[in-house]
């Protein structure tokens, strides 16, 4: 197997000093490059943000249609099939597709992130909806309320903390994904990275990668905070038996 | 004497009627067998039995979540069925409190209670939780009635077991129901709290003029509050008793003594 993929541990060990050279290169780049890196990171975050928001907005109604405990088979089977099809593509393939359709640039990247988010969030959310406690559904359903009222007063509140947690996770993940979409010309910080690498300017590429690293760490830290503050508390509440 | 109810008048005025009803979940074993019941309108009726005897199933037959395998169930002269559009208007009139209460734990007390008013609020307004002032006023009145004043904005998961039961009762009362179905609503509570909550229900039952059908596992408590108690054992109704003139009477069709019935009729016609 290893012969086929040509993976030789020795290459890795011998190549390690290159990192050192790269880090050394960073100290030699012009400090104004950090500003450029910062702005392109901001664009990346913006792309990820828009893609996440739009993706979640589309995923939510789809998840309601895909939940088996809310719909007839004729509704949830095709919706699930559609979602499964969307999920077969990783975001980079969506990006290539959209670059072909709408051309190079961040718009293709946003569309790619949106598609990925739809497939991912809709699935997690319909699974969460199906896992909702049957008791409140039965009790409120037995009153004879409309389906929309059932969704508004039982399904949404009972699955909200789960959804918030998933949104934080996917946003975090989407920032990382968006960072590489530039590789296929779909905008974001990855565009700079791939170009510097092409021209052997590893020091400059390293600056941009460092900015990605720091940003992801910060976002990670912030989302842990939000999770602790809003989600853990309400989930503890959910665990309290009736 | 107001407590005396001749069995002849019961069936004509009954709000729930079951004729030889059997029910099963998996079409193999019947969990209820040949149940005959006639619950008078306005009664305070109790169903008692051991765990697994089929009490919860019986309530689900009444609110239409389940359907009998044999026999016929009639509720207000209609066949209960939660998926039947024609039964929907009457579903609004049945306040069903399931064994686990079925509250929305992450919503507030008031939000939970207002769910009972949803059939009277149009879809658009309810989507934005936009309830008419009269509904909010009514909900707050009932909140007070069940002893939850000052807790309107509290999230349900923060409440004690007794308080949660009060929320479930309030949600049912906000429906302006004709029937309340309560499944072991006080079973896990201490003696004092159980009676406090039963008092709230009894009070509501008489002032709001509704039929209460409650499942208990404590016969003592059931006899204390109910006009009539059906005792179920392994899916069969084995006794139907009530306290009349300080003595326990068996009303079970074919299971009481002729003498006792005559006595009942006699005392009624004398007074
Ligand atoms: N959803 C279900 N599927 C299959 N069997 C069920 C289901 N619900 C109840 N049963 C069975 O039906 C029988 C009667 O159950 P039911 O819940 O009506 O009893 P119960 O008298 O309410 O008991 P408890 O006092 O423990 O609540 C039990 O043997 C139970 O195992
Ligand atoms: Mg039960």
PDB file of C-alpha atoms in Angstrom, chain A:
ATOM      1  CA  UNK A   1       0.000   0.000   0.000  1.00  0.00           C
ATOM      2  CA  UNK A   2       2.629   2.492   1.070  1.00  0.00           C
ATOM      3  CA  UNK A   3       4.462   1.838  -2.162  1.00  0.00           C
ATOM      4  CA  UNK A   4       1.379   2.857  -4.137  1.00  0.00           C
ATOM      5  CA  UNK A   5       0.856   6.178  -2.438  1.00  0.00           C
ATOM      6  CA  UNK A   6       4.587   6.710  -2.228  1.00  0.00           C
ATOM      7  CA  UNK A   7       4.545   7.636   1.418  1.00  0.00           C
ATOM      8  CA  UNK A   8       7.986   7.412   2.903  1.00  0.00           C
ATOM      9  CA  UNK A   9       8.529   8.501   6.489  1.00  0.00           C
ATOM     10  CA  UNK A  10      12.058   9.468   5.618  1.00  0.00           C
ATOM     11  CA  UNK A  11      10.785  12.223   3.337  1.00  0.00           C
ATOM     12  CA  UNK A  12       8.941  13.663   6.285  1.00  0.00           C
ATOM     13  CA  UNK A  13      11.929  13.614   8.576  1.00  0.00           C
ATOM     14  CA  UNK A  14      14.284  14.996   5.978  1.00  0.00           C
ATOM     15  CA  UNK A  15      11.803  17.712   5.088  1.00  0.00           C
ATOM     16  CA  UNK A  16      11.264  18.906   8.666  1.00  0.00           C
ATOM     17  CA  UNK A  17      14.054  21.514   8.618  1.00  0.00           C
ATOM     18  CA  UNK A  18      12.127  23.281   5.823  1.00  0.00           C
ATOM     19  CA  UNK A  19       9.668  24.504   8.454  1.00  0.00           C
ATOM     20  CA  UNK A  20      12.505  26.179  10.230  1.00  0.00           C
ATOM     21  CA  UNK A  21      13.571  27.887   7.025  1.00  0.00           C
ATOM     22  CA  UNK A  22      10.001  28.996   6.445  1.00  0.00           C
ATOM     23  CA  UNK A  23       9.708  30.452   9.924  1.00  0.00           C
ATOM     24  CA  UNK A  24      12.961  32.259   9.410  1.00  0.00           C
ATOM     25  CA  UNK A  25      11.620  33.650   6.147  1.00  0.00           C
ATOM     26  CA  UNK A  26       8.681  35.173   8.052  1.00  0.00           C
ATOM     27  CA  UNK A  27      10.981  37.495   9.930  1.00  0.00           C
ATOM     28  CA  UNK A  28      12.284  38.773   6.620  1.00  0.00           C
ATOM     29  CA  UNK A  29       8.949  39.720   5.019  1.00  0.00           C
ATOM     30  CA  UNK A  30       7.703  43.269   4.975  1.00  0.00           C
ATOM     31  CA  UNK A  31       5.425  43.958   7.935  1.00  0.00           C
ATOM     32  CA  UNK A  32       2.838  45.586   5.642  1.00  0.00           C
ATOM     33  CA  UNK A  33       2.143  42.072   4.409  1.00  0.00           C
ATOM     34  CA  UNK A  34       0.523  41.327   7.770  1.00  0.00           C
ATOM     35  CA  UNK A  35      -2.025  44.049   7.013  1.00  0.00           C
ATOM     36  CA  UNK A  36      -2.837  42.464   3.662  1.00  0.00           C
ATOM     37  CA  UNK A  37      -3.098  39.087   5.338  1.00  0.00           C
ATOM     38  CA  UNK A  38      -5.403  40.538   7.963  1.00  0.00           C
ATOM     39  CA  UNK A  39      -7.759  42.022   5.372  1.00  0.00           C
ATOM     40  CA  UNK A  40      -7.870  38.867   3.322  1.00  0.00           C
ATOM     41  CA  UNK A  41      -8.588  36.905   6.489  1.00  0.00           C
ATOM     42  CA  UNK A  42     -11.432  39.299   7.184  1.00  0.00           C
ATOM     43  CA  UNK A  43     -12.798  38.637   3.711  1.00  0.00           C
ATOM     44  CA  UNK A  44     -12.524  34.926   4.405  1.00  0.00           C
ATOM     45  CA  UNK A  45     -14.450  35.253   7.650  1.00  0.00           C
ATOM     46  CA  UNK A  46     -17.072  37.330   5.875  1.00  0.00           C
ATOM     47  CA  UNK A  47     -17.466  34.662   3.188  1.00  0.00           C
ATOM     48  CA  UNK A  48     -17.742  31.951   5.817  1.00  0.00           C
ATOM     49  CA  UNK A  49     -20.229  34.017   7.761  1.00  0.00           C
ATOM     50  CA  UNK A  50     -22.517  34.715   4.811  1.00  0.00           C
ATOM     51  CA  UNK A  51     -22.290  31.101   3.658  1.00  0.00           C
ATOM     52  CA  UNK A  52     -23.133  29.870   7.148  1.00  0.00           C
ATOM     53  CA  UNK A  53     -26.068  32.234   7.652  1.00  0.00           C
ATOM     54  CA  UNK A  54     -27.611  31.580   4.242  1.00  0.00           C
ATOM     55  CA  UNK A  55     -26.884  27.871   4.507  1.00  0.00           C
ATOM     56  CA  UNK A  56     -28.565  27.603   7.914  1.00  0.00           C
ATOM     57  CA  UNK A  57     -31.543  29.618   6.663  1.00  0.00           C
ATOM     58  CA  UNK A  58     -32.031  27.130   3.835  1.00  0.00           C
ATOM     59  CA  UNK A  59     -31.205  24.086   5.974  1.00  0.00           C
ATOM     60  CA  UNK A  60     -33.797  24.827   8.648  1.00  0.00           C
ATOM     61  CA  UNK A  61     -36.963  24.477   6.557  1.00  0.00           C
ATOM     62  CA  UNK A  62     -35.414  21.488   4.767  1.00  0.00           C
ATOM     63  CA  UNK A  63     -34.714  19.786   8.100  1.00  0.00           C
ATOM     64  CA  UNK A  64     -38.337  20.300   9.116  1.00  0.00           C
ATOM     65  CA  UNK A  65     -39.407  18.617   5.876  1.00  0.00           C
ATOM     66  CA  UNK A  66     -36.905  15.778   6.292  1.00  0.00           C
ATOM     67  CA  UNK A  67     -37.924  14.823   9.841  1.00  0.00           C
ATOM     68  CA  UNK A  68     -39.826  11.559   9.922  1.00  0.00           C
ATOM     69  CA  UNK A  69     -41.842  12.505  12.977  1.00  0.00           C
ATOM     70  CA  UNK A  70     -43.292  15.577  11.240  1.00  0.00           C
ATOM     71  CA  UNK A  71     -43.970  14.467   7.694  1.00  0.00           C
ATOM     72  CA  UNK A  72     -45.409  11.876   5.425  1.00  0.00           C
ATOM     73  CA  UNK A  73     -43.061   9.490   3.668  1.00  0.00           C
ATOM     74  CA  UNK A  74     -43.755  11.206   0.346  1.00  0.00           C
ATOM     75  CA  UNK A  75     -42.244  14.384   1.734  1.00  0.00           C
ATOM     76  CA  UNK A  76     -39.278  13.237   3.782  1.00  0.00           C
ATOM     77  CA  UNK A  77     -37.941  10.590   1.394  1.00  0.00           C
ATOM     78  CA  UNK A  78     -37.245  12.967  -1.538  1.00  0.00           C
ATOM     79  CA  UNK A  79     -35.959  15.725   0.757  1.00  0.00           C
ATOM     80  CA  UNK A  80     -33.550  13.303   2.400  1.00  0.00           C
ATOM     81  CA  UNK A  81     -32.387  12.078  -0.995  1.00  0.00           C
ATOM     82  CA  UNK A  82     -31.715  15.658  -2.063  1.00  0.00           C
ATOM     83  CA  UNK A  83     -29.752  16.343   1.130  1.00  0.00           C
ATOM     84  CA  UNK A  84     -27.745  13.149   0.723  1.00  0.00           C
ATOM     85  CA  UNK A  85     -26.860  14.218  -2.815  1.00  0.00           C
ATOM     86  CA  UNK A  86     -25.743  17.651  -1.600  1.00  0.00           C
ATOM     87  CA  UNK A  87     -23.531  16.052   1.021  1.00  0.00           C
ATOM     88  CA  UNK A  88     -21.652  13.866  -1.430  1.00  0.00           C
ATOM     89  CA  UNK A  89     -19.597  16.891  -2.582  1.00  0.00           C
ATOM     90  CA  UNK A  90     -16.898  18.315  -0.326  1.00  0.00           C
ATOM     91  CA  UNK A  91     -16.842  22.105  -0.317  1.00  0.00           C
ATOM     92  CA  UNK A  92     -13.840  22.287  -2.632  1.00  0.00           C
ATOM     93  CA  UNK A  93     -15.746  20.439  -5.358  1.00  0.00           C
ATOM     94  CA  UNK A  94     -18.718  22.756  -4.912  1.00  0.00           C
ATOM     95  CA  UNK A  95     -16.263  25.629  -5.252  1.00  0.00           C
ATOM     96  CA  UNK A  96     -14.932  24.278  -8.553  1.00  0.00           C
ATOM     97  CA  UNK A  97     -18.478  23.841  -9.815  1.00  0.00           C
ATOM     98  CA  UNK A  98     -19.452  27.371  -8.853  1.00  0.00           C
ATOM     99  CA  UNK A  99     -16.263  28.869 -10.271  1.00  0.00           C
ATOM    100  CA  UNK A 100     -17.347  27.315 -13.564  1.00  0.00           C
ATOM    101  CA  UNK A 101     -20.870  28.710 -13.186  1.00  0.00           C
ATOM    102  CA  UNK A 102     -20.341  32.195 -11.710  1.00  0.00           C
ATOM    103  CA  UNK A 103     -16.647  32.705 -12.419  1.00  0.00           C
ATOM    104  CA  UNK A 104     -13.616  33.269 -10.206  1.00  0.00           C
ATOM    105  CA  UNK A 105     -13.958  35.158  -6.949  1.00  0.00           C
ATOM    106  CA  UNK A 106     -15.507  35.098  -3.487  1.00  0.00           C
ATOM    107  CA  UNK A 107     -19.086  34.679  -4.716  1.00  0.00           C
ATOM    108  CA  UNK A 108     -18.301  31.138  -5.895  1.00  0.00           C
ATOM    109  CA  UNK A 109     -16.749  30.483  -2.494  1.00  0.00           C
ATOM    110  CA  UNK A 110     -19.803  31.750  -0.634  1.00  0.00           C
ATOM    111  CA  UNK A 111     -22.063  29.523  -2.734  1.00  0.00           C
ATOM    112  CA  UNK A 112     -19.827  26.517  -2.054  1.00  0.00           C
ATOM    113  CA  UNK A 113     -19.911  27.136   1.698  1.00  0.00           C
ATOM    114  CA  UNK A 114     -23.670  27.618   1.537  1.00  0.00           C
ATOM    115  CA  UNK A 115     -24.192  24.260  -0.169  1.00  0.00           C
ATOM    116  CA  UNK A 116     -21.935  22.469   2.235  1.00  0.00           C
ATOM    117  CA  UNK A 117     -23.691  24.071   5.215  1.00  0.00           C
ATOM    118  CA  UNK A 118     -27.130  23.140   3.881  1.00  0.00           C
ATOM    119  CA  UNK A 119     -26.226  19.470   3.542  1.00  0.00           C
ATOM    120  CA  UNK A 120     -24.484  19.303   6.864  1.00  0.00           C
ATOM    121  CA  UNK A 121     -26.808  21.339   9.103  1.00  0.00           C
ATOM    122  CA  UNK A 122     -30.023  19.964   7.622  1.00  0.00           C
ATOM    123  CA  UNK A 123     -28.943  16.421   8.388  1.00  0.00           C
ATOM    124  CA  UNK A 124     -27.842  17.134  11.947  1.00  0.00           C
ATOM    125  CA  UNK A 125     -30.970  19.153  12.547  1.00  0.00           C
ATOM    126  CA  UNK A 126     -33.469  16.604  11.249  1.00  0.00           C
ATOM    127  CA  UNK A 127     -31.752  14.015  13.395  1.00  0.00           C
ATOM    128  CA  UNK A 128     -32.115  16.348  16.369  1.00  0.00           C
ATOM    129  CA  UNK A 129     -35.792  16.889  15.583  1.00  0.00           C
ATOM    130  CA  UNK A 130     -36.389  13.171  15.405  1.00  0.00           C
ATOM    131  CA  UNK A 131     -34.705  12.761  18.766  1.00  0.00           C
ATOM    132  CA  UNK A 132     -37.037  15.256  20.467  1.00  0.00           C
ATOM    133  CA  UNK A 133     -38.863  13.811  23.430  1.00  0.00           C
ATOM    134  CA  UNK A 134     -42.153  12.310  22.206  1.00  0.00           C
ATOM    135  CA  UNK A 135     -44.071  13.454  25.296  1.00  0.00           C
ATOM    136  CA  UNK A 136     -44.333  17.178  24.547  1.00  0.00           C
ATOM    137  CA  UNK A 137     -45.033  16.387  20.893  1.00  0.00           C
ATOM    138  CA  UNK A 138     -47.869  14.061  21.887  1.00  0.00           C
ATOM    139  CA  UNK A 139     -49.244  16.334  24.584  1.00  0.00           C
ATOM    140  CA  UNK A 140     -49.330  19.419  22.362  1.00  0.00           C
ATOM    141  CA  UNK A 141     -50.368  17.428  19.301  1.00  0.00           C
ATOM    142  CA  UNK A 142     -53.336  16.039  21.238  1.00  0.00           C
ATOM    143  CA  UNK A 143     -54.627  19.601  21.741  1.00  0.00           C
ATOM    144  CA  UNK A 144     -55.174  19.723  17.993  1.00  0.00           C
ATOM    145  CA  UNK A 145     -52.821  22.613  17.173  1.00  0.00           C
ATOM    146  CA  UNK A 146     -51.657  23.163  13.589  1.00  0.00           C
ATOM    147  CA  UNK A 147     -48.367  21.741  12.383  1.00  0.00           C
ATOM    148  CA  UNK A 148     -46.838  25.192  12.181  1.00  0.00           C
ATOM    149  CA  UNK A 149     -47.835  25.847  15.790  1.00  0.00           C
ATOM    150  CA  UNK A 150     -46.372  22.489  16.796  1.00  0.00           C
ATOM    151  CA  UNK A 151     -43.104  23.461  15.106  1.00  0.00           C
ATOM    152  CA  UNK A 152     -43.056  26.903  16.672  1.00  0.00           C
ATOM    153  CA  UNK A 153     -43.941  25.873  20.219  1.00  0.00           C
ATOM    154  CA  UNK A 154     -42.417  22.407  20.549  1.00  0.00           C
ATOM    155  CA  UNK A 155     -39.925  21.565  17.795  1.00  0.00           C
ATOM    156  CA  UNK A 156     -38.004  24.853  17.740  1.00  0.00           C
ATOM    157  CA  UNK A 157     -37.629  25.385  21.488  1.00  0.00           C
ATOM    158  CA  UNK A 158     -36.830  21.714  22.089  1.00  0.00           C
ATOM    159  CA  UNK A 159     -34.099  21.679  19.444  1.00  0.00           C
ATOM    160  CA  UNK A 160     -32.817  25.262  19.700  1.00  0.00           C
ATOM    161  CA  UNK A 161     -29.813  24.656  21.913  1.00  0.00           C
ATOM    162  CA  UNK A 162     -28.755  21.781  19.705  1.00  0.00           C
ATOM    163  CA  UNK A 163     -29.060  24.003  16.643  1.00  0.00           C
ATOM    164  CA  UNK A 164     -27.031  26.822  18.206  1.00  0.00           C
ATOM    165  CA  UNK A 165     -24.298  24.369  19.050  1.00  0.00           C
ATOM    166  CA  UNK A 166     -24.248  23.044  15.476  1.00  0.00           C
ATOM    167  CA  UNK A 167     -24.167  26.550  14.007  1.00  0.00           C
ATOM    168  CA  UNK A 168     -21.157  27.467  16.119  1.00  0.00           C
ATOM    169  CA  UNK A 169     -19.423  24.308  15.060  1.00  0.00           C
ATOM    170  CA  UNK A 170     -20.111  24.728  11.340  1.00  0.00           C
ATOM    171  CA  UNK A 171     -19.099  28.410  11.390  1.00  0.00           C
ATOM    172  CA  UNK A 172     -15.828  27.478  12.967  1.00  0.00           C
ATOM    173  CA  UNK A 173     -15.375  24.726  10.398  1.00  0.00           C
ATOM    174  CA  UNK A 174     -16.460  26.939   7.504  1.00  0.00           C
ATOM    175  CA  UNK A 175     -13.739  29.474   8.285  1.00  0.00           C
ATOM    176  CA  UNK A 176     -11.155  26.740   7.875  1.00  0.00           C
ATOM    177  CA  UNK A 177     -12.818  25.498   4.698  1.00  0.00           C
ATOM    178  CA  UNK A 178     -13.056  28.967   3.217  1.00  0.00           C
ATOM    179  CA  UNK A 179      -9.345  29.412   3.843  1.00  0.00           C
ATOM    180  CA  UNK A 180      -8.566  26.790   1.227  1.00  0.00           C
ATOM    181  CA  UNK A 181     -11.218  27.636  -1.372  1.00  0.00           C
ATOM    182  CA  UNK A 182      -8.827  30.196  -2.859  1.00  0.00           C
ATOM    183  CA  UNK A 183      -6.867  27.219  -4.149  1.00  0.00           C
ATOM    184  CA  UNK A 184      -9.473  26.808  -6.870  1.00  0.00           C
ATOM    185  CA  UNK A 185      -9.990  30.548  -7.304  1.00  0.00           C
ATOM    186  CA  UNK A 186     -13.089  30.892  -5.168  1.00  0.00           C
ATOM    187  CA  UNK A 187     -11.817  33.825  -3.096  1.00  0.00           C
ATOM    188  CA  UNK A 188     -10.491  34.096   0.423  1.00  0.00           C
ATOM    189  CA  UNK A 189      -7.065  33.969   1.977  1.00  0.00           C
ATOM    190  CA  UNK A 190      -6.185  30.668   0.310  1.00  0.00           C
ATOM    191  CA  UNK A 191      -5.803  32.504  -2.977  1.00  0.00           C
ATOM    192  CA  UNK A 192      -2.771  34.362  -1.630  1.00  0.00           C
ATOM    193  CA  UNK A 193      -1.306  31.285  -0.024  1.00  0.00           C
ATOM    194  CA  UNK A 194      -1.448  29.190  -3.174  1.00  0.00           C
ATOM    195  CA  UNK A 195       0.057  31.975  -5.264  1.00  0.00           C
ATOM    196  CA  UNK A 196       2.975  32.587  -2.930  1.00  0.00           C
ATOM    197  CA  UNK A 197       3.649  28.882  -2.857  1.00  0.00           C
ATOM    198  CA  UNK A 198       3.585  28.724  -6.636  1.00  0.00           C
ATOM    199  CA  UNK A 199       6.286  31.382  -6.741  1.00  0.00           C
ATOM    200  CA  UNK A 200       8.296  29.771  -3.946  1.00  0.00           C
ATOM    201  CA  UNK A 201       7.695  32.689  -1.583  1.00  0.00           C
ATOM    202  CA  UNK A 202       7.323  30.428   1.393  1.00  0.00           C
ATOM    203  CA  UNK A 203       7.928  33.176   3.935  1.00  0.00           C
ATOM    204  CA  UNK A 204       4.987  35.173   2.630  1.00  0.00           C
ATOM    205  CA  UNK A 205       2.809  32.076   2.447  1.00  0.00           C
ATOM    206  CA  UNK A 206       3.765  31.329   6.043  1.00  0.00           C
ATOM    207  CA  UNK A 207       2.621  34.776   7.163  1.00  0.00           C
ATOM    208  CA  UNK A 208      -0.822  34.124   5.730  1.00  0.00           C
ATOM    209  CA  UNK A 209      -0.953  30.652   7.222  1.00  0.00           C
ATOM    210  CA  UNK A 210       0.008  32.076  10.576  1.00  0.00           C
ATOM    211  CA  UNK A 211      -2.870  34.535  10.359  1.00  0.00           C
ATOM    212  CA  UNK A 212      -5.252  31.641   9.573  1.00  0.00           C
ATOM    213  CA  UNK A 213      -3.902  29.726  12.547  1.00  0.00           C
ATOM    214  CA  UNK A 214      -4.306  32.604  14.979  1.00  0.00           C
ATOM    215  CA  UNK A 215      -7.788  33.445  13.700  1.00  0.00           C
ATOM    216  CA  UNK A 216      -9.022  29.874  13.972  1.00  0.00           C
ATOM    217  CA  UNK A 217      -7.658  29.660  17.505  1.00  0.00           C
ATOM    218  CA  UNK A 218      -9.458  32.861  18.477  1.00  0.00           C
ATOM    219  CA  UNK A 219     -12.757  31.760  16.913  1.00  0.00           C
ATOM    220  CA  UNK A 220     -12.401  28.400  18.618  1.00  0.00           C
ATOM    221  CA  UNK A 221     -11.906  30.077  21.954  1.00  0.00           C
ATOM    222  CA  UNK A 222     -14.852  32.413  21.447  1.00  0.00           C
ATOM    223  CA  UNK A 223     -17.184  29.608  20.451  1.00  0.00           C
ATOM    224  CA  UNK A 224     -16.208  27.585  23.503  1.00  0.00           C
ATOM    225  CA  UNK A 225     -17.168  30.633  25.574  1.00  0.00           C
ATOM    226  CA  UNK A 226     -20.538  30.971  23.830  1.00  0.00           C
ATOM    227  CA  UNK A 227     -21.150  27.266  24.191  1.00  0.00           C
ATOM    228  CA  UNK A 228     -20.478  27.391  27.933  1.00  0.00           C
ATOM    229  CA  UNK A 229     -22.633  30.414  28.421  1.00  0.00           C
ATOM    230  CA  UNK A 230     -25.719  29.524  26.409  1.00  0.00           C
ATOM    231  CA  UNK A 231     -25.729  25.853  25.599  1.00  0.00           C
ATOM    232  CA  UNK A 232     -24.325  23.897  28.506  1.00  0.00           C
ATOM    233  CA  UNK A 233     -26.720  25.722  30.813  1.00  0.00           C
ATOM    234  CA  UNK A 234     -29.841  24.909  28.839  1.00  0.00           C
ATOM    235  CA  UNK A 235     -28.721  21.369  28.172  1.00  0.00           C
ATOM    236  CA  UNK A 236     -28.391  20.837  31.861  1.00  0.00           C
ATOM    237  CA  UNK A 237     -31.974  22.012  32.033  1.00  0.00           C
ATOM    238  CA  UNK A 238     -32.952  19.511  29.386  1.00  0.00           C
ATOM    239  CA  UNK A 239     -31.505  16.719  31.411  1.00  0.00           C
ATOM    240  CA  UNK A 240     -33.757  17.487  34.359  1.00  0.00           C
ATOM    241  CA  UNK A 241     -36.491  14.897  34.084  1.00  0.00           C
ATOM    242  CA  UNK A 242     -39.991  16.303  33.484  1.00  0.00           C
TER     243      UNK A 242
END
